XYZ file of C-alpha atoms in Angstrom:
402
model
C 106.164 -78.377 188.038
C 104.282 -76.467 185.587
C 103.709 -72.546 186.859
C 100.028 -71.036 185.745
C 100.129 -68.329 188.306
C 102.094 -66.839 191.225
C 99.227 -67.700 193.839
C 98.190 -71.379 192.479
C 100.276 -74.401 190.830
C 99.688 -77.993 190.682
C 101.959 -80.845 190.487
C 101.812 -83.951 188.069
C 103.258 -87.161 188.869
C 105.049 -88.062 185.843
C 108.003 -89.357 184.857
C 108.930 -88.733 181.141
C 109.678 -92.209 180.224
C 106.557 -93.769 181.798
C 105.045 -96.130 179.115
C 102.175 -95.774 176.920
C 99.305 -97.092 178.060
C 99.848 -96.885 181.655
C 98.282 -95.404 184.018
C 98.929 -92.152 186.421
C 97.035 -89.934 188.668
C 97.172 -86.021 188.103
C 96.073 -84.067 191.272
C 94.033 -80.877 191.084
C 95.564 -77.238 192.053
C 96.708 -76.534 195.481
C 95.552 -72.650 195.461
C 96.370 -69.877 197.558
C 93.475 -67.449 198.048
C 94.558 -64.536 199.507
C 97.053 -65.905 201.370
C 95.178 -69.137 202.660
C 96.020 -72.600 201.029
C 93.402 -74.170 200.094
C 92.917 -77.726 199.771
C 89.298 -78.309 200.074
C 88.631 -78.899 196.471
C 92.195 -81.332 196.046
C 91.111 -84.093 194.009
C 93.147 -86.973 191.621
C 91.722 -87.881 188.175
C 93.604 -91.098 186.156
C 95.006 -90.161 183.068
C 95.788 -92.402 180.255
C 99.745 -92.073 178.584
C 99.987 -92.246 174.491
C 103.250 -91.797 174.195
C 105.942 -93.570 176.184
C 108.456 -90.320 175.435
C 106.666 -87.186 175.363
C 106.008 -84.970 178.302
C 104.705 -82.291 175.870
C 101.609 -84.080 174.394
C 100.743 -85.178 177.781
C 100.584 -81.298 178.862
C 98.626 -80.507 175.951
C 95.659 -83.736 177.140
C 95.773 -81.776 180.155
C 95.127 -78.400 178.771
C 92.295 -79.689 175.873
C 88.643 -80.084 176.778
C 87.984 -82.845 174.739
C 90.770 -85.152 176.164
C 90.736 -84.207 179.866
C 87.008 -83.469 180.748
C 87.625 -84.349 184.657
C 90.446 -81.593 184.838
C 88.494 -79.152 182.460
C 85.400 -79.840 184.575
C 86.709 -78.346 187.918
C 88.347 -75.612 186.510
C 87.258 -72.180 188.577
C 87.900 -68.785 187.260
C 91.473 -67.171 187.425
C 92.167 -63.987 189.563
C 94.879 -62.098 187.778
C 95.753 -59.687 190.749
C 93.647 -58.721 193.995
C 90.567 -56.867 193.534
C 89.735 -57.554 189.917
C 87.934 -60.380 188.582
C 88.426 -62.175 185.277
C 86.640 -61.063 181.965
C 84.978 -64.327 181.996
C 83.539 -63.739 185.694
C 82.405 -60.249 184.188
C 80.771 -61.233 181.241
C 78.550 -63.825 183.383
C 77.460 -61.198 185.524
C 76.184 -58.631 183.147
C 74.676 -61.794 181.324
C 72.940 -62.618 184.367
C 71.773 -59.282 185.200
C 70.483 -58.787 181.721
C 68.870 -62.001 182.273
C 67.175 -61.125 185.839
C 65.885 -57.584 184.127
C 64.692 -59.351 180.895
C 62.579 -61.584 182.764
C 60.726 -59.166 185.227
C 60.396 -56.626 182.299
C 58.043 -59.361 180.832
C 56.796 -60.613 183.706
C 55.450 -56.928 184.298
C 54.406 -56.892 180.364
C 52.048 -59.568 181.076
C 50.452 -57.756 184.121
C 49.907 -54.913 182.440
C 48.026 -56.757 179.773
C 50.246 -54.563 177.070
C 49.092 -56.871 174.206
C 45.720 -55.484 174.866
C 47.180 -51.872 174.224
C 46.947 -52.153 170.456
C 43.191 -53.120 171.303
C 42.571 -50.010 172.840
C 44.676 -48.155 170.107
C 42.468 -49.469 167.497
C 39.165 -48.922 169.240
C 40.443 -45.118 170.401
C 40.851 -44.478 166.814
C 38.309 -46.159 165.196
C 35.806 -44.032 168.172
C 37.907 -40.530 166.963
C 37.051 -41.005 163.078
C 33.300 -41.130 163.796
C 32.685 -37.172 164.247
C 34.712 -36.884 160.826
C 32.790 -36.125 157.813
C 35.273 -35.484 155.141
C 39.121 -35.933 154.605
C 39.642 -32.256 155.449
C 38.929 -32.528 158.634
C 42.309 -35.290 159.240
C 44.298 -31.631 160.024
C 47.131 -31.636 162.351
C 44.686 -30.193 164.893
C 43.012 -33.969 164.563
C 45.409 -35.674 165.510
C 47.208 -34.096 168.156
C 43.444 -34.700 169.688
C 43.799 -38.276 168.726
C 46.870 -38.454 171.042
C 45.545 -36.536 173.813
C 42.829 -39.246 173.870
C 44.846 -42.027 173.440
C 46.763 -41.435 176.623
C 44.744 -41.911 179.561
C 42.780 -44.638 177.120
C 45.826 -46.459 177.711
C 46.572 -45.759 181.197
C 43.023 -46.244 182.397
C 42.955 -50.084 180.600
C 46.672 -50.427 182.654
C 44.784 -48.996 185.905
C 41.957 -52.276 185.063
C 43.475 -55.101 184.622
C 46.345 -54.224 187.102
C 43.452 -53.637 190.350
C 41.650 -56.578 188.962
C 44.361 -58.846 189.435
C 45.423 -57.282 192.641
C 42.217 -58.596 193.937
C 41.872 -61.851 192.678
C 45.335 -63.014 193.508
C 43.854 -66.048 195.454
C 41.686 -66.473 192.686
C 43.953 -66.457 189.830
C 46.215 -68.829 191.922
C 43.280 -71.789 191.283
C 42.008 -70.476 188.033
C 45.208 -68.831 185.915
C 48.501 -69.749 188.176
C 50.167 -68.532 185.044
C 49.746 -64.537 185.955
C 52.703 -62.757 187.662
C 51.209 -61.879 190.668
C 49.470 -65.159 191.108
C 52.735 -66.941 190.097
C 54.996 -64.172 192.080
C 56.861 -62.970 189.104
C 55.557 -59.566 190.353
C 55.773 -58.400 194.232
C 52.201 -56.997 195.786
C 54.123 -53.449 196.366
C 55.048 -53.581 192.628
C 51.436 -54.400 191.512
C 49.758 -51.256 193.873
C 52.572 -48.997 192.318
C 51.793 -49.460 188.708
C 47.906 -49.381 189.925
C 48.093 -46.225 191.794
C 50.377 -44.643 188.931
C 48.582 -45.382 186.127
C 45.669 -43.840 188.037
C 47.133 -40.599 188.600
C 48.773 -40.126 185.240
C 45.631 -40.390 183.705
C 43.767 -38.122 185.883
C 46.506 -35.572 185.583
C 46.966 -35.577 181.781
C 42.980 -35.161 181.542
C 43.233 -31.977 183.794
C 46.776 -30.983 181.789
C 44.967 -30.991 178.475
C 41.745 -29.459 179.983
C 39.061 -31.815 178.115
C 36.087 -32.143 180.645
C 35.161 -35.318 178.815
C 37.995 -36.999 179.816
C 38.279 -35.448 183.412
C 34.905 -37.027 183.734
C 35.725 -40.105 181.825
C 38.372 -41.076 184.059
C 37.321 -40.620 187.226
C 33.991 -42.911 185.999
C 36.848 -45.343 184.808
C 38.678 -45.472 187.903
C 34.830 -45.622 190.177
C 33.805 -48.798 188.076
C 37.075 -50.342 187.385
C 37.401 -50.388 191.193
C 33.901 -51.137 191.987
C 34.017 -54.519 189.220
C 37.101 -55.838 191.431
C 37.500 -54.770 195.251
C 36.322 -56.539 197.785
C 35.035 -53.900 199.705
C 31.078 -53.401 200.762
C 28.305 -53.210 197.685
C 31.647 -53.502 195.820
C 33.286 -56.348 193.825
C 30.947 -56.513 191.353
C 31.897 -59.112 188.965
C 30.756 -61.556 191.734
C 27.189 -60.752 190.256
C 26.511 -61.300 186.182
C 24.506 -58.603 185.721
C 26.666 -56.212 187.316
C 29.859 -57.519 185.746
C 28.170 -57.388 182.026
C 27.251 -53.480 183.037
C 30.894 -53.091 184.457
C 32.130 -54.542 180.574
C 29.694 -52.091 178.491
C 30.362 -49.364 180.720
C 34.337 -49.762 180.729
C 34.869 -51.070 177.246
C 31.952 -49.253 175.492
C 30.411 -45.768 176.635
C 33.491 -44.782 178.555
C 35.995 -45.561 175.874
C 33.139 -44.366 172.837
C 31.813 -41.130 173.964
C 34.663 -38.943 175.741
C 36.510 -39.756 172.541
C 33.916 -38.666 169.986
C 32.470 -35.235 172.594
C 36.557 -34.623 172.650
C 36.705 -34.671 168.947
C 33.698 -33.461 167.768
C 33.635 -29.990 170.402
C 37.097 -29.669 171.453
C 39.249 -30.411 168.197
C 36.701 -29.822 165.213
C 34.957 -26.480 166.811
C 31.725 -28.482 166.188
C 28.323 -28.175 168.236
C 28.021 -31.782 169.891
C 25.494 -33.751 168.023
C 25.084 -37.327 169.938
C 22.612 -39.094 167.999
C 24.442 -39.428 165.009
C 24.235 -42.974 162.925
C 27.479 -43.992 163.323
C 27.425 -43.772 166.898
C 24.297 -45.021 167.758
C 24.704 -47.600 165.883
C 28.739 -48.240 167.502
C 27.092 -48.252 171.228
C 24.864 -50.467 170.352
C 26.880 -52.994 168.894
C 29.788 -52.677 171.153
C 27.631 -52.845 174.264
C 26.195 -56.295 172.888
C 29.539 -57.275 172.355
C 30.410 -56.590 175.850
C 28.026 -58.591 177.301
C 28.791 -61.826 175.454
C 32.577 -61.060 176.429
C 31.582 -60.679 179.947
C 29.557 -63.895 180.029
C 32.303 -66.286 177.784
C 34.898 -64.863 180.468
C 33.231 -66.952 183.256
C 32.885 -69.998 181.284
C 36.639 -70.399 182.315
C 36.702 -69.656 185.873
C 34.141 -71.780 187.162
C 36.005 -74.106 188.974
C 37.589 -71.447 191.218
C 34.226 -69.324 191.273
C 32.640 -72.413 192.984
C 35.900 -72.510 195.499
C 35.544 -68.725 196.679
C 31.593 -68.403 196.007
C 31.432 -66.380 193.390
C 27.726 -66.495 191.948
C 28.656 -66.188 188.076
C 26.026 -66.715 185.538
C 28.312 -69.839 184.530
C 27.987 -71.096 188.325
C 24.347 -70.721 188.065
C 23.257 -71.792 184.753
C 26.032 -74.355 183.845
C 28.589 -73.639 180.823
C 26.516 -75.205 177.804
C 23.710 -72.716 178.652
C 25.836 -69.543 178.957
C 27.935 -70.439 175.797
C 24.590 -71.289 173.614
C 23.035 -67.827 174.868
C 26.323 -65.594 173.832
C 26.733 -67.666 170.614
C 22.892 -66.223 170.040
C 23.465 -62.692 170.567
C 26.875 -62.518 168.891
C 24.604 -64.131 165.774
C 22.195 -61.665 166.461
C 24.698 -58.337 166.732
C 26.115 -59.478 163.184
C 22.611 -60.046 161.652
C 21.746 -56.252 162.778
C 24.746 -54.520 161.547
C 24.453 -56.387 158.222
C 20.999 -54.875 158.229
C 22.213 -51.382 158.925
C 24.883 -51.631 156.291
C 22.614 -52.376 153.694
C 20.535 -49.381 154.223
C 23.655 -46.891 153.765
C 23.115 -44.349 151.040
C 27.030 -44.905 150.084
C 27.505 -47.559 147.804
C 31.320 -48.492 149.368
C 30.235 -48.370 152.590
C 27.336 -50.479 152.067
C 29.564 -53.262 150.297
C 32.468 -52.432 152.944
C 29.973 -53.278 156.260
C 27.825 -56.063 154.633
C 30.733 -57.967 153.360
C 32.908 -57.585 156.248
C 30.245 -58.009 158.973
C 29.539 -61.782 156.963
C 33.423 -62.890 157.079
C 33.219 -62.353 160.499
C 30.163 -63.623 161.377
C 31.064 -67.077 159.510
C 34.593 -66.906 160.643
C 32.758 -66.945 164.324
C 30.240 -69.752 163.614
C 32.923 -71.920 162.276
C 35.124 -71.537 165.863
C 31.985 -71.767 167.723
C 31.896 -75.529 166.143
C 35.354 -76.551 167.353
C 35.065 -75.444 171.440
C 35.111 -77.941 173.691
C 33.543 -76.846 176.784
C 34.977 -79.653 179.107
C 38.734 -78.199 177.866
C 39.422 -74.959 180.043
C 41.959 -74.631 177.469
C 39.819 -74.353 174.556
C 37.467 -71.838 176.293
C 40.495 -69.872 176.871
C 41.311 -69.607 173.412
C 37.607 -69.266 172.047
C 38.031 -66.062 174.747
C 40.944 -65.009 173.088
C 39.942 -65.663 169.744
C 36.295 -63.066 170.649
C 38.376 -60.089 171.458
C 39.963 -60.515 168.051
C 36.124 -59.987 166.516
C 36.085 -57.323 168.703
C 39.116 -55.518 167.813
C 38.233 -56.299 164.321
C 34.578 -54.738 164.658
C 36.124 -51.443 165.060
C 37.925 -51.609 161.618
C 34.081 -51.786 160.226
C 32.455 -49.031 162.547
C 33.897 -45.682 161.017
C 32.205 -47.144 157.365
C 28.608 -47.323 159.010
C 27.288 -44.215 157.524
């Protein structure tokens, strides 16, 4: 009888001179839980003999992983006295609850879209450095108005994307199953929270730091980001092309262009607001074009479940090759113009800065217009993908248009 604790034991039929080679049977624990014998789990495993002589090495089999798997196998975690559990037990539960938390914190990463949040950093910035004529004005003063702006830029984008999938749940469950709330990663009640939250962050911070652009900014936000999504009469706007391409420009271009330059041109540089400036002008335009291809190459990929739930896209309407050949034209055309405008810059850098750039990206475009396959939803995706990447990258060009 070997002892391994004063509430279990198990017994091995043995005999010290039994041959090598033989055969025996070793039969599992008899424990005592709480006072209860248990003997659901008794089983008997064979076990082998090597040595005709040696009770020892046949204890140590038992005890090694590699030479007793049945044994090892069925092994269950030992109580040491009432009330406590073993390190082992302890360590798997913080494990899994540092699992369980690990996976819904990126499960709600995705819904918030928080990849897109260095988008909006980027194009925030790039909108803040066109009221700035010279490096003096980058004072402190600048850029604690660079952060005011960037915070309900942020939050608004996280108020989007989060009511947009709210609504298209059903939707997203034919066309991306992959989301969190179409999966069910993310609860309903979690998805309004972070919606209604981000809402009224951002419409508090724009009253806390008192910049009427941005009180006005964000309740045009939340009035179009809703109207593009919920079903709700005259509503749900992305149903129609037109509407949804206006929805884009508005959301992506004059509300995320103009609060951020009136902000930092009157409220942070002291300066009378001047809107028809070059850089601007020229900014709205080009953004608002980009907007508009974006809004039509997003529909090339949801046609299938468009045509289940009736939603009239321009895709739906026209067909895919006709939609993809007109934004391929007027992303051609956008990087044509701004080439144009570069070249007629008084400044000799920014000149060579905006025509040189604006041509890398316009090739780097027509050579991944070349490899989509329109039959693969998965290639439209990425060709998607791969536009809001020009898009980002635009801004990086805009504040040298001068």
């Amino acid at each position: 009888m070997l002892q391994m604790h004063s509430s279990s034991s198990f017994s091995l039929k043995y005999h010290p001179l039994q041959k090598a080679g033989s055969i025996k049977t070793l039969e599992s624990p008899v424990t005592h839980i709480h006072g209860v014998l248990n003997r659901s789990q008794e089983k008997k495993y064979a076990i082998k003999c090597s040595q005709s002589n040696s009770f020892y090495n046949l204890t140590n089999k038992i005890a090694s992983s590699r030479n007793c798997k049945p044994f090892n196998s069925h092994r269950a975690p030992v109580t040491l006295q009432d009330g406590y559990a073993s390190k082992s037990e302890d360590d798997d539960n913080s494990n899994s609850f540092l699992n369980v938390f690990l996976k819904k914190f990126h499960a709600l990463y995705r819904f918030m879209r928080a990849y897109a949040c260095a988008g909006v950093i980027i194009a925030t910035t790039s909108n803040s450095l066109l009221p700035v004529q010279t490096l003096a004005d980058l004072t402190p003063a600048y850029f604690t108005g660079l952060l005011e702006a960037l915070v309900p830029a942020v939050l608004m984008h996280i108020y989007v994307v989060a009511i947009n999938q709210l609504s298209d749940v059903e939707v997203d469950k034919v066309n991306k199953p992959y989301l969190p709330l179409a999966s069910g990663e993310i609860s309903i009640g979690t998805g309004i929270a972070v919606t209604l939250a981000s809402a009224l962050m951002s419409l508090a911070y724009a009253f806390m730091i008192r910049s009427p652009p941005f009180i006005w900014a964000v309740i045009a936000w939340i009035f179009v980001g809703t109207a593009y999504s919920v079903q709700l009469p005259l509503l749900r706007w992305k149903g129609n092309s037109f509407l949804a391409a206006f929805c884009m420009v508005s959301l992506n271009g004059l509300l995320t262009q103009f609060p951020v330059y009136v902000h930092i041109q009157k409220y942070v540089l002291g300066r009378p607001l001047e809107i028809f400036t070059r850089p601007l002008m020229f900014a709205t335009a080009f953004i608002s074009c980009f907007c508009v291809v974006i809004a039509f190459i997003k529909d090339l990929h949801d046609v299938d479940g468009d045509k289940k739930f009736g939603i009239k896209t321009l895709s739906v309407m026209l067909g895919k090759e006709r939609v993809f050949r007109l934004s391929v034209s007027m992303l051609s055309i956008a990087y044509g113009a701004a080439v144009v405008v570069g070249a007629s810059s008084p400044l000799l850098a920014n000149k060579l800065i905006t025509i040189i750039g604006h041509c890398i990206l316009a090739s780097i475009f027509w050579l991944r217009v070349r490899a989509v396959d329109l039959s693969d939803n998965a290639s439209i995706l990425s060709f998607y993908m791969f536009i809001w990447k020009l898009y980002y990258a635009e801004y990086l060009l805009i504040p040298f248009v001068r």
